[in-house]
Short mmCIF file of C-alpha atoms in Angstrom, two decimals:
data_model
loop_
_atom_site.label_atom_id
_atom_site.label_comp_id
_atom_site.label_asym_id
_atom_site.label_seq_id
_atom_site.Cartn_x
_atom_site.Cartn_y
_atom_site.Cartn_z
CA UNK A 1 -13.34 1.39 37.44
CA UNK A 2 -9.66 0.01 37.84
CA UNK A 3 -11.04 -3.73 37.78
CA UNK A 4 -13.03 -2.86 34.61
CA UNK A 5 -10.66 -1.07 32.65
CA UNK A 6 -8.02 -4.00 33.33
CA UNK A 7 -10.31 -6.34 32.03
CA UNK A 8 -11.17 -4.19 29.11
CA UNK A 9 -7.47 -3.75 28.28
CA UNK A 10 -6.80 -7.58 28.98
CA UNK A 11 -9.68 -8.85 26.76
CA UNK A 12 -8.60 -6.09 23.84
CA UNK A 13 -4.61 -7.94 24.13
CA UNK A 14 -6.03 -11.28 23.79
CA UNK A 15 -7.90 -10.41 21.04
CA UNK A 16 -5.15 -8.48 19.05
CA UNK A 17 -2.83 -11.63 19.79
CA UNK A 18 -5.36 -13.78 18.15
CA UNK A 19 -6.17 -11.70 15.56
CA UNK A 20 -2.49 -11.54 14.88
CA UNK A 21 -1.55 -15.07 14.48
CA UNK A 22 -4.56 -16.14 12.35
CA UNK A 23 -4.27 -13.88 9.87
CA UNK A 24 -0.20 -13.56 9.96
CA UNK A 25 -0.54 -17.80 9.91
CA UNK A 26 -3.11 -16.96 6.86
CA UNK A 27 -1.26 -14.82 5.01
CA UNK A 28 2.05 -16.67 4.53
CA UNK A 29 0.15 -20.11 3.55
CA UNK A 30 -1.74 -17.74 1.02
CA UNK A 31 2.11 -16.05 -0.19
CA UNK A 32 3.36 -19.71 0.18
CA UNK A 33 0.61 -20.56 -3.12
CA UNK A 34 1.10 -17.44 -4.85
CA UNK A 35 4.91 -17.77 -5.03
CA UNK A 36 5.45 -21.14 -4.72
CA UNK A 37 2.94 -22.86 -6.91
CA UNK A 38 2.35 -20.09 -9.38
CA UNK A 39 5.68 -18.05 -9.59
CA UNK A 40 4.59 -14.95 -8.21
CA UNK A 41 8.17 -14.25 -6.80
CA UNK A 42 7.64 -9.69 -6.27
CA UNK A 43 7.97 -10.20 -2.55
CA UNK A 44 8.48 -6.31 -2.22
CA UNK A 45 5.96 -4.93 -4.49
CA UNK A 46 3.62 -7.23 -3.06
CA UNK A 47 4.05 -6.01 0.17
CA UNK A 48 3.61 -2.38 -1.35
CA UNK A 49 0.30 -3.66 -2.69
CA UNK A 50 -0.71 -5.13 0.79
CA UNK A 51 -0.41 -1.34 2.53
CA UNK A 52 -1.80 0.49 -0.48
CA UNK A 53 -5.07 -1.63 -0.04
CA UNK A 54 -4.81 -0.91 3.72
CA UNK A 55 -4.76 2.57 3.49
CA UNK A 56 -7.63 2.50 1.22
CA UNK A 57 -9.70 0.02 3.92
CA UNK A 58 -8.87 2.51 6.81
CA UNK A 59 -9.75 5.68 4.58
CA UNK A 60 -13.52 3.58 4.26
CA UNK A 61 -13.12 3.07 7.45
CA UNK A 62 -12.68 6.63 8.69
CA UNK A 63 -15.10 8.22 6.05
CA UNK A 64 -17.40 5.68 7.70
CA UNK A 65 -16.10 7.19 11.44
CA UNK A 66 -15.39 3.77 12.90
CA UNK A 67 -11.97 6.00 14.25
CA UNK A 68 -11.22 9.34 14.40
CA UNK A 69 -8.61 11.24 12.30
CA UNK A 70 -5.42 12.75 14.64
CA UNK A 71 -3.03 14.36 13.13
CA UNK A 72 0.01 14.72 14.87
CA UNK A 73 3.55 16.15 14.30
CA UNK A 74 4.38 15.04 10.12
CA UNK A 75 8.10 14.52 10.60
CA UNK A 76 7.35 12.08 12.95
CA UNK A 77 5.33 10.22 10.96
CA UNK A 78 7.45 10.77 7.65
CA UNK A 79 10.42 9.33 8.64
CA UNK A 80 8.45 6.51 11.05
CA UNK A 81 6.73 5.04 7.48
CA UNK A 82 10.23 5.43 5.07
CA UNK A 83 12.13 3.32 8.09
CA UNK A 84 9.40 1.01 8.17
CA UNK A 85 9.87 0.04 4.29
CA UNK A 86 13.56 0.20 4.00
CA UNK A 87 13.22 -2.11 6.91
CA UNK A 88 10.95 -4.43 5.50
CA UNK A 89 13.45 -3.68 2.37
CA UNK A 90 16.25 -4.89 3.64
CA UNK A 91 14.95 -8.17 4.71
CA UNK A 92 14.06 -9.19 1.48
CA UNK A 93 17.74 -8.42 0.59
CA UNK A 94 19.15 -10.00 3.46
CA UNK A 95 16.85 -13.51 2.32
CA UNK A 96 17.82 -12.56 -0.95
CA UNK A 97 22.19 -12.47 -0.38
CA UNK A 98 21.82 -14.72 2.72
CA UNK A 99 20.87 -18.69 2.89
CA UNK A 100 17.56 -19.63 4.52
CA UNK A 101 19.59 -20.55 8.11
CA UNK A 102 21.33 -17.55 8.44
CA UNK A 103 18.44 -15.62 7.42
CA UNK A 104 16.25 -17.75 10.25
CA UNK A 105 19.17 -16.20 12.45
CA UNK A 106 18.71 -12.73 11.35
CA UNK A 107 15.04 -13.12 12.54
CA UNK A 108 16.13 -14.58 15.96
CA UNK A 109 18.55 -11.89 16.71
CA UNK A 110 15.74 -9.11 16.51
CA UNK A 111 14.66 -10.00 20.06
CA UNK A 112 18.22 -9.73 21.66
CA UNK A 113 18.85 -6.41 19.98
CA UNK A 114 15.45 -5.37 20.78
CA UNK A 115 16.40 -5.89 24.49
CA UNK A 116 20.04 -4.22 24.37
CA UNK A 117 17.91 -1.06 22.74
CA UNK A 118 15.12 -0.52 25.53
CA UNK A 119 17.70 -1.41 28.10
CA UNK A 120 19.94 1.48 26.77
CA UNK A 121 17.75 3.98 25.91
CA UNK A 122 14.77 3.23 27.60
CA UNK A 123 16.45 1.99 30.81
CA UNK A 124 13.82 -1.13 30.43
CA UNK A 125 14.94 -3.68 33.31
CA UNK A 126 14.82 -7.52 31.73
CA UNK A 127 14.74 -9.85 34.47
CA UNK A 128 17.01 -12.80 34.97
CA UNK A 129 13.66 -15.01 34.28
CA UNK A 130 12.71 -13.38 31.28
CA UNK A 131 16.11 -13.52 29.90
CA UNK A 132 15.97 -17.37 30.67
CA UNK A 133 12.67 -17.66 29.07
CA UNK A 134 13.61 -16.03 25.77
CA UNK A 135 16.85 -17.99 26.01
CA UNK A 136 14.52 -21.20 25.97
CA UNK A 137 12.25 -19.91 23.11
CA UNK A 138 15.31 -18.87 20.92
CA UNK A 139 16.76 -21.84 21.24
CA UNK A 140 14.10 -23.76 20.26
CA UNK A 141 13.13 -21.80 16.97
CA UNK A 142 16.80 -21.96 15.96
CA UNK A 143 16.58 -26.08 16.52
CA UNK A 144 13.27 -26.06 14.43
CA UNK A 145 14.35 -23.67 11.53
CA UNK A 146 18.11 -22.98 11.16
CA UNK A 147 19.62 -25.89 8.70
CA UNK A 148 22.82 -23.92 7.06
CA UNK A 149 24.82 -21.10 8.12
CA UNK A 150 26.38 -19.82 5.01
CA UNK A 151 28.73 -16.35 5.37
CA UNK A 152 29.33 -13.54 3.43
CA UNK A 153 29.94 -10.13 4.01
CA UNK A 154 27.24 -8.37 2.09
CA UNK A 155 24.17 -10.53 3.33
CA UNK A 156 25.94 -10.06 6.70
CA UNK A 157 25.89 -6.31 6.24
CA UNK A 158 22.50 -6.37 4.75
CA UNK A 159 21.34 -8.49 7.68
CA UNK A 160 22.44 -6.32 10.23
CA UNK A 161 20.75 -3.14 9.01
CA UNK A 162 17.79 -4.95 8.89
CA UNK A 163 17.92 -6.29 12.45
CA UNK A 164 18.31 -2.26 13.47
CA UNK A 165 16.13 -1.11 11.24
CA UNK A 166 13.48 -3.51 12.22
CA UNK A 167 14.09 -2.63 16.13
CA UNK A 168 13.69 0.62 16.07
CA UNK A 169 10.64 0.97 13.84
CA UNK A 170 8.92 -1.62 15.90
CA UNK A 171 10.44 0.16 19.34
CA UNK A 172 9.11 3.63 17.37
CA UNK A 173 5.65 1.48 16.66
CA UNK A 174 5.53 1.61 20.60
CA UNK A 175 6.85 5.03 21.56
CA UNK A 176 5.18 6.86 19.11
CA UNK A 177 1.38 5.26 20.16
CA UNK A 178 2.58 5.76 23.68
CA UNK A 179 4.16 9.64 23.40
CA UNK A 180 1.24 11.29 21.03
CA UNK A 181 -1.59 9.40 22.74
CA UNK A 182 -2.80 7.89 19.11
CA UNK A 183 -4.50 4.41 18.41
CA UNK A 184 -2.86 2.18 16.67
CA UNK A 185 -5.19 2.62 13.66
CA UNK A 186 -4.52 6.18 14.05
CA UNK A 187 -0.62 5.41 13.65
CA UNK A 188 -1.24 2.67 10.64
CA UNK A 189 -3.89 5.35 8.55
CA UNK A 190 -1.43 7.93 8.94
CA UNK A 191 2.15 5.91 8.25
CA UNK A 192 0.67 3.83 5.20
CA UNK A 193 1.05 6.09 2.63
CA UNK A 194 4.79 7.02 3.45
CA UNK A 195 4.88 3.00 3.92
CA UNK A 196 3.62 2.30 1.11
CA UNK A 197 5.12 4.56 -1.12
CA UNK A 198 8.49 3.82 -0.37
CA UNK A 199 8.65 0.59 -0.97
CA UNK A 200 6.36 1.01 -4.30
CA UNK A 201 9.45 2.94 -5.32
CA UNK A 202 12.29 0.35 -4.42
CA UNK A 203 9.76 -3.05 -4.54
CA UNK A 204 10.05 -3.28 -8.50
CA UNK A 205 13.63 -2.23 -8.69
CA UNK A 206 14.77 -4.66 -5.71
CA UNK A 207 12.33 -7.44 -6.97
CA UNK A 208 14.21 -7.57 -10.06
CA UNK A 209 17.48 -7.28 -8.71
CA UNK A 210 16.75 -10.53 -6.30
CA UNK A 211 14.83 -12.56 -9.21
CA UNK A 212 15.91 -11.00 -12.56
CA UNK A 213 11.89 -10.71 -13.45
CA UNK A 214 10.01 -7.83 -14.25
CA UNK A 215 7.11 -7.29 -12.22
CA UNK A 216 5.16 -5.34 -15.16
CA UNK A 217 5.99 -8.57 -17.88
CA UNK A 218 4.58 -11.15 -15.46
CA UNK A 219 1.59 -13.50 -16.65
CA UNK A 220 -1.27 -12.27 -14.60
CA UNK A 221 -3.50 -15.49 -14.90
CA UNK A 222 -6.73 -15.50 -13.17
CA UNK A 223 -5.60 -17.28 -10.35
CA UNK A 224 -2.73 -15.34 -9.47
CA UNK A 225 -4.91 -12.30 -9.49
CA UNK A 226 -7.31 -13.81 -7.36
CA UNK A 227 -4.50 -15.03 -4.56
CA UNK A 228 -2.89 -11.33 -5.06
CA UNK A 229 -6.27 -9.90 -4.40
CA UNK A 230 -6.83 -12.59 -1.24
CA UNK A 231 -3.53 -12.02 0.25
CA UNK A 232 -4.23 -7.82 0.00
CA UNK A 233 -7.32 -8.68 1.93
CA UNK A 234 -5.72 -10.78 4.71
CA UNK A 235 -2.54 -8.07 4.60
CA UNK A 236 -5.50 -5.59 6.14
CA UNK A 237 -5.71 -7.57 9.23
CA UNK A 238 -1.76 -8.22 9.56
CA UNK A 239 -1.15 -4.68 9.07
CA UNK A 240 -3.76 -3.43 11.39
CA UNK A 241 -3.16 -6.41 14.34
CA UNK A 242 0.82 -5.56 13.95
CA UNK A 243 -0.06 -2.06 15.18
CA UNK A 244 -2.20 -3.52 18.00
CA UNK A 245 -0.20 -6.11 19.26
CA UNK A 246 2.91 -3.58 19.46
CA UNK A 247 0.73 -0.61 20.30
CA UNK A 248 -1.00 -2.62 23.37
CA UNK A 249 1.81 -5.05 24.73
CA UNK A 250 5.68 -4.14 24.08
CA UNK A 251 8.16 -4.96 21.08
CA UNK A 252 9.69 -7.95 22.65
CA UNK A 253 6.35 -9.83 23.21
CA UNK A 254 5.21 -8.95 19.47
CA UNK A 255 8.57 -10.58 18.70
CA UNK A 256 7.93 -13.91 20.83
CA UNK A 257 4.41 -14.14 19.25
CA UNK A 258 6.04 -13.77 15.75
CA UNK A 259 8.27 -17.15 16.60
CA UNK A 260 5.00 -18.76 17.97
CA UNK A 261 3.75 -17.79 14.20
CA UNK A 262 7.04 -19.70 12.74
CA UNK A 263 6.15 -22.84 14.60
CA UNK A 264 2.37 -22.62 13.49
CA UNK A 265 3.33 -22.25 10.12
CA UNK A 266 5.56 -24.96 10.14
CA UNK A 267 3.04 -27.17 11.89
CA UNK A 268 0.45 -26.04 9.21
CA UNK A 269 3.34 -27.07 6.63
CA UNK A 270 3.47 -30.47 7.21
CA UNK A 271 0.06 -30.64 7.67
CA UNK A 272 -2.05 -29.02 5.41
CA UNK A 273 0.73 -28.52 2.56
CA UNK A 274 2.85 -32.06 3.54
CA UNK A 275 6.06 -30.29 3.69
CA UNK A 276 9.11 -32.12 4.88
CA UNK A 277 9.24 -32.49 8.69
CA UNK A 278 11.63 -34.25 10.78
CA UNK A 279 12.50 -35.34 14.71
CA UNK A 280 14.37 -31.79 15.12
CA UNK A 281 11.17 -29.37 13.76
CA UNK A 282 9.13 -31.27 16.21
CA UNK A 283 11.58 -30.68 19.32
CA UNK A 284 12.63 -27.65 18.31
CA UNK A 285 9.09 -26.61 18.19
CA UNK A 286 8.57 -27.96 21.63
CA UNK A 287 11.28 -26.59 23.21
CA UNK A 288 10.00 -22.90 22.06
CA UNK A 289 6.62 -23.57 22.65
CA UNK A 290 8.39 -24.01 26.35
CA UNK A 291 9.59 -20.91 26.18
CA UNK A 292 6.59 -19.26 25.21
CA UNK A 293 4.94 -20.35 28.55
CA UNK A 294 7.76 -19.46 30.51
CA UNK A 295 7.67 -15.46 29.06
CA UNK A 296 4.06 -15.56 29.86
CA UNK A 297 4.06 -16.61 32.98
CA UNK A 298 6.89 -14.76 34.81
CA UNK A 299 5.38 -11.35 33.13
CA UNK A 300 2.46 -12.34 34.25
CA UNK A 301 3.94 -12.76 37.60
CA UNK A 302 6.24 -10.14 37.40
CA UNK A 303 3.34 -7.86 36.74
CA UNK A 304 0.75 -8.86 39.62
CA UNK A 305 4.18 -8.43 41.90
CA UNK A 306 4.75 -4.38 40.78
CA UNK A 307 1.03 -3.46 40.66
CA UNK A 308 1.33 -4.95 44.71
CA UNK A 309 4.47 -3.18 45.19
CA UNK A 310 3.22 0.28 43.99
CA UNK A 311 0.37 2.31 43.38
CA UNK A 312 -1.92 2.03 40.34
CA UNK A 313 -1.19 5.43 39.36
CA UNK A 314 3.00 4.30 39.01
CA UNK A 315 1.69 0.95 37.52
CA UNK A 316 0.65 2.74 34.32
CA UNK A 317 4.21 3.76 33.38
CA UNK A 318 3.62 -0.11 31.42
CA UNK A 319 6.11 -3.13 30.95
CA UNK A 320 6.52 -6.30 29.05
CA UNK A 321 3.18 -7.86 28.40
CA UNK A 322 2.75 -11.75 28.29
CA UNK A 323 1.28 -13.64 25.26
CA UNK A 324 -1.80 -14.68 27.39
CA UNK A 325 -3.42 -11.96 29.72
CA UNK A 326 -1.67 -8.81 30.55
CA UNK A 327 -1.63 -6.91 34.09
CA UNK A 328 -0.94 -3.50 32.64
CA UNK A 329 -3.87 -0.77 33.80
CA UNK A 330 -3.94 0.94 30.33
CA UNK A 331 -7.08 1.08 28.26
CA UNK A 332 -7.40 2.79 24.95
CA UNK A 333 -10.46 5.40 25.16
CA UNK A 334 -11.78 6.96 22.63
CA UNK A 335 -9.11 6.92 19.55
CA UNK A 336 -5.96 7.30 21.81
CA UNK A 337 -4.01 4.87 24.23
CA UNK A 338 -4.43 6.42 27.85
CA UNK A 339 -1.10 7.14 29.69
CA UNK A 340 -0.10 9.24 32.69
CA UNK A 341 3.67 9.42 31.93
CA UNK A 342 4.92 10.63 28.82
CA UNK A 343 7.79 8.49 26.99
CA UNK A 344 11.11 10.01 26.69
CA UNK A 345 12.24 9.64 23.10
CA UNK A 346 15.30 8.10 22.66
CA UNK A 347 18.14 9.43 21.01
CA UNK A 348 17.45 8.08 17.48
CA UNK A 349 13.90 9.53 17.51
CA UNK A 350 15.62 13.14 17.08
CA UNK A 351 15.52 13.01 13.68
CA UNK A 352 12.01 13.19 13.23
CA UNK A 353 10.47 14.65 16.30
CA UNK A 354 11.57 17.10 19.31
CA UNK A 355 10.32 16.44 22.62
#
């Protein structure tokens, strides 16, 4: 039963990291034409759209009992969905005060922090090769996307509340899936709403602020309806593969596939949409697509060396998962993620739940 549920679990990452980058590559070249080509410039309260819609898919999907509804403790899940959107808030601000480099940089220095915040409160041990491999793939993204580093103190500000912010609700994305024994669609139905909500609230407001538009007076042609509608769709499967991803492997990984994303996109760029490329995108992208291979195959080692050091029953207490195949002997049954050891919460979880 070991063997099978390994595969099981192993065939389930695979397909949540797949899922993941198609329709996250999908969904920016969609956002690229709606706000490039036809002005459609409501970042925000498009993403407010994108986890109205689905909450509305996973409500059809529940009425139609492809999951099952588990409630768990509300507080939890309150204050989990408002730090989602004033995360996804204040990156939009922090692209909106910052220049395009330093905002690339913002995005780079979620995995670092990431690191520092399970090593802290987790006690998560990072090995000297995985450090070295992240190193690599960091390095490489920051060749391939950061141009110009321009400083000021607000974007600065803005951009390091929305590194935190980020961490811990994708840390919490984790946790929570981990320490309630709830699917990841279980999480997503239940933290839309609060999601969604908030930044429905702030999205119009913020959208304004950033492009001096109003969302309301904008000239809803055909074909930006059609390319809102289309990129609502595709949100479904970001949304629900974010979860997944997150849910089944560990925040770091999610992170390196998200700079595996950047270089597809940029590959996609020059491409599909003939956007300007030069000598450093290429090595930049090579050099990260190094480092890619490198996190996936020392957790891959790392992992085949702890489930031989200790028993299966230890094993489960889960670690970093690779990009490729994953040793960890979890498997989600039924609507919840199996898991022998509870998580401890760390101490900024307090707020919202006791243990």
């Amino acid at each position: 039963m070991g063997v099978v549920g390994g595969e099981k679990f192993q065939l389930g990452t695979v397909g949540a990291l797949s899922l993941s980058v198609v329709s996250s590559v999908s969904i920016v070249i969609c956002n690229k034409a709606l706000m490039s080509s036809l002005g459609f410039n409501f970042a925000t309260t498009l993403t407010s759209w994108h986890l109205l819609v689905t909450f509305c898919s996973l409500h059809v999907a529940l009425w139609m009992k492809f999951f099952e509804h588990k409630p768990f403790d509300s507080r939890t899940v309150m204050g989990f969905g408002v730090l989602n959107g004033i995360s996804i808030g204040l990156l939009n601000l922090s692209l909106g005060f910052n220049s395009v480099g330093f905002y690339q940089m913002t995005k780079l220095a979620i995995i670092p922090c990431t690191v520092i915040l399970e090593t802290l409160f987790f006690r998560k041990k990072f090995s000297r090769s995985i450090q070295l491999s992240l190193s690599v793939l960091l390095f490489g993204v920051g060749v391939a996307t950061v141009t110009d580093l321009q400083l000021n103190a607000v974007g600065s500000v803005l951009s390091l509340l929305a590194i935190i912010t980020t961490c811990i609700a994708q840390i919490m994305t984790n946790t929570i899936q981990k320490k309630f024994k709830v699917s990841s669609t279980q999480l997503l139905y239940q933290s839309c709403p609060y999601q969604s909500l908030t930044l429905f609230l702030i999205g119009p407001f913020l959208d304004g602020f950033l492009t001096n538009q109003n969302v309301f007076a904008f000239d809803y042609t055909s074909q930006v309806v059609f390319f809102i509608v289309l990129s609502c769709l595709i949100s479904v499967s970001v949304n629900f593969s974010t979860f997944l991803v997150i849910g089944k492997t560990s925040p770091v990984t999610y992170q390196v596939l998200g700079h595996l994303k950047t270089c597809l996109v940029l590959t996609f760029g020059y491409v599909l949409l003939h956007d300007p490329f030069s000598w450093r995108n290429i090595l930049g992208i090579l050099i990260a697509v190094v480092g890619m291979v490198l996190y996936s195959y020392f957790c891959t080692v790392e992992g085949q060396q702890k489930n031989a050091e200790v028993s299966p029953q230890q094993a489960k207490e889960g670690d970093s998962a690779p990009l490729i195949s994953d040793s960890l002997n979890k498997v989600e049954n039924g609507g919840g993620v199996v898991d022998d050891e509870p998580l401890k919460v760390p101490m900024w979880s307090s707020k919202y739940s006791r243990a």
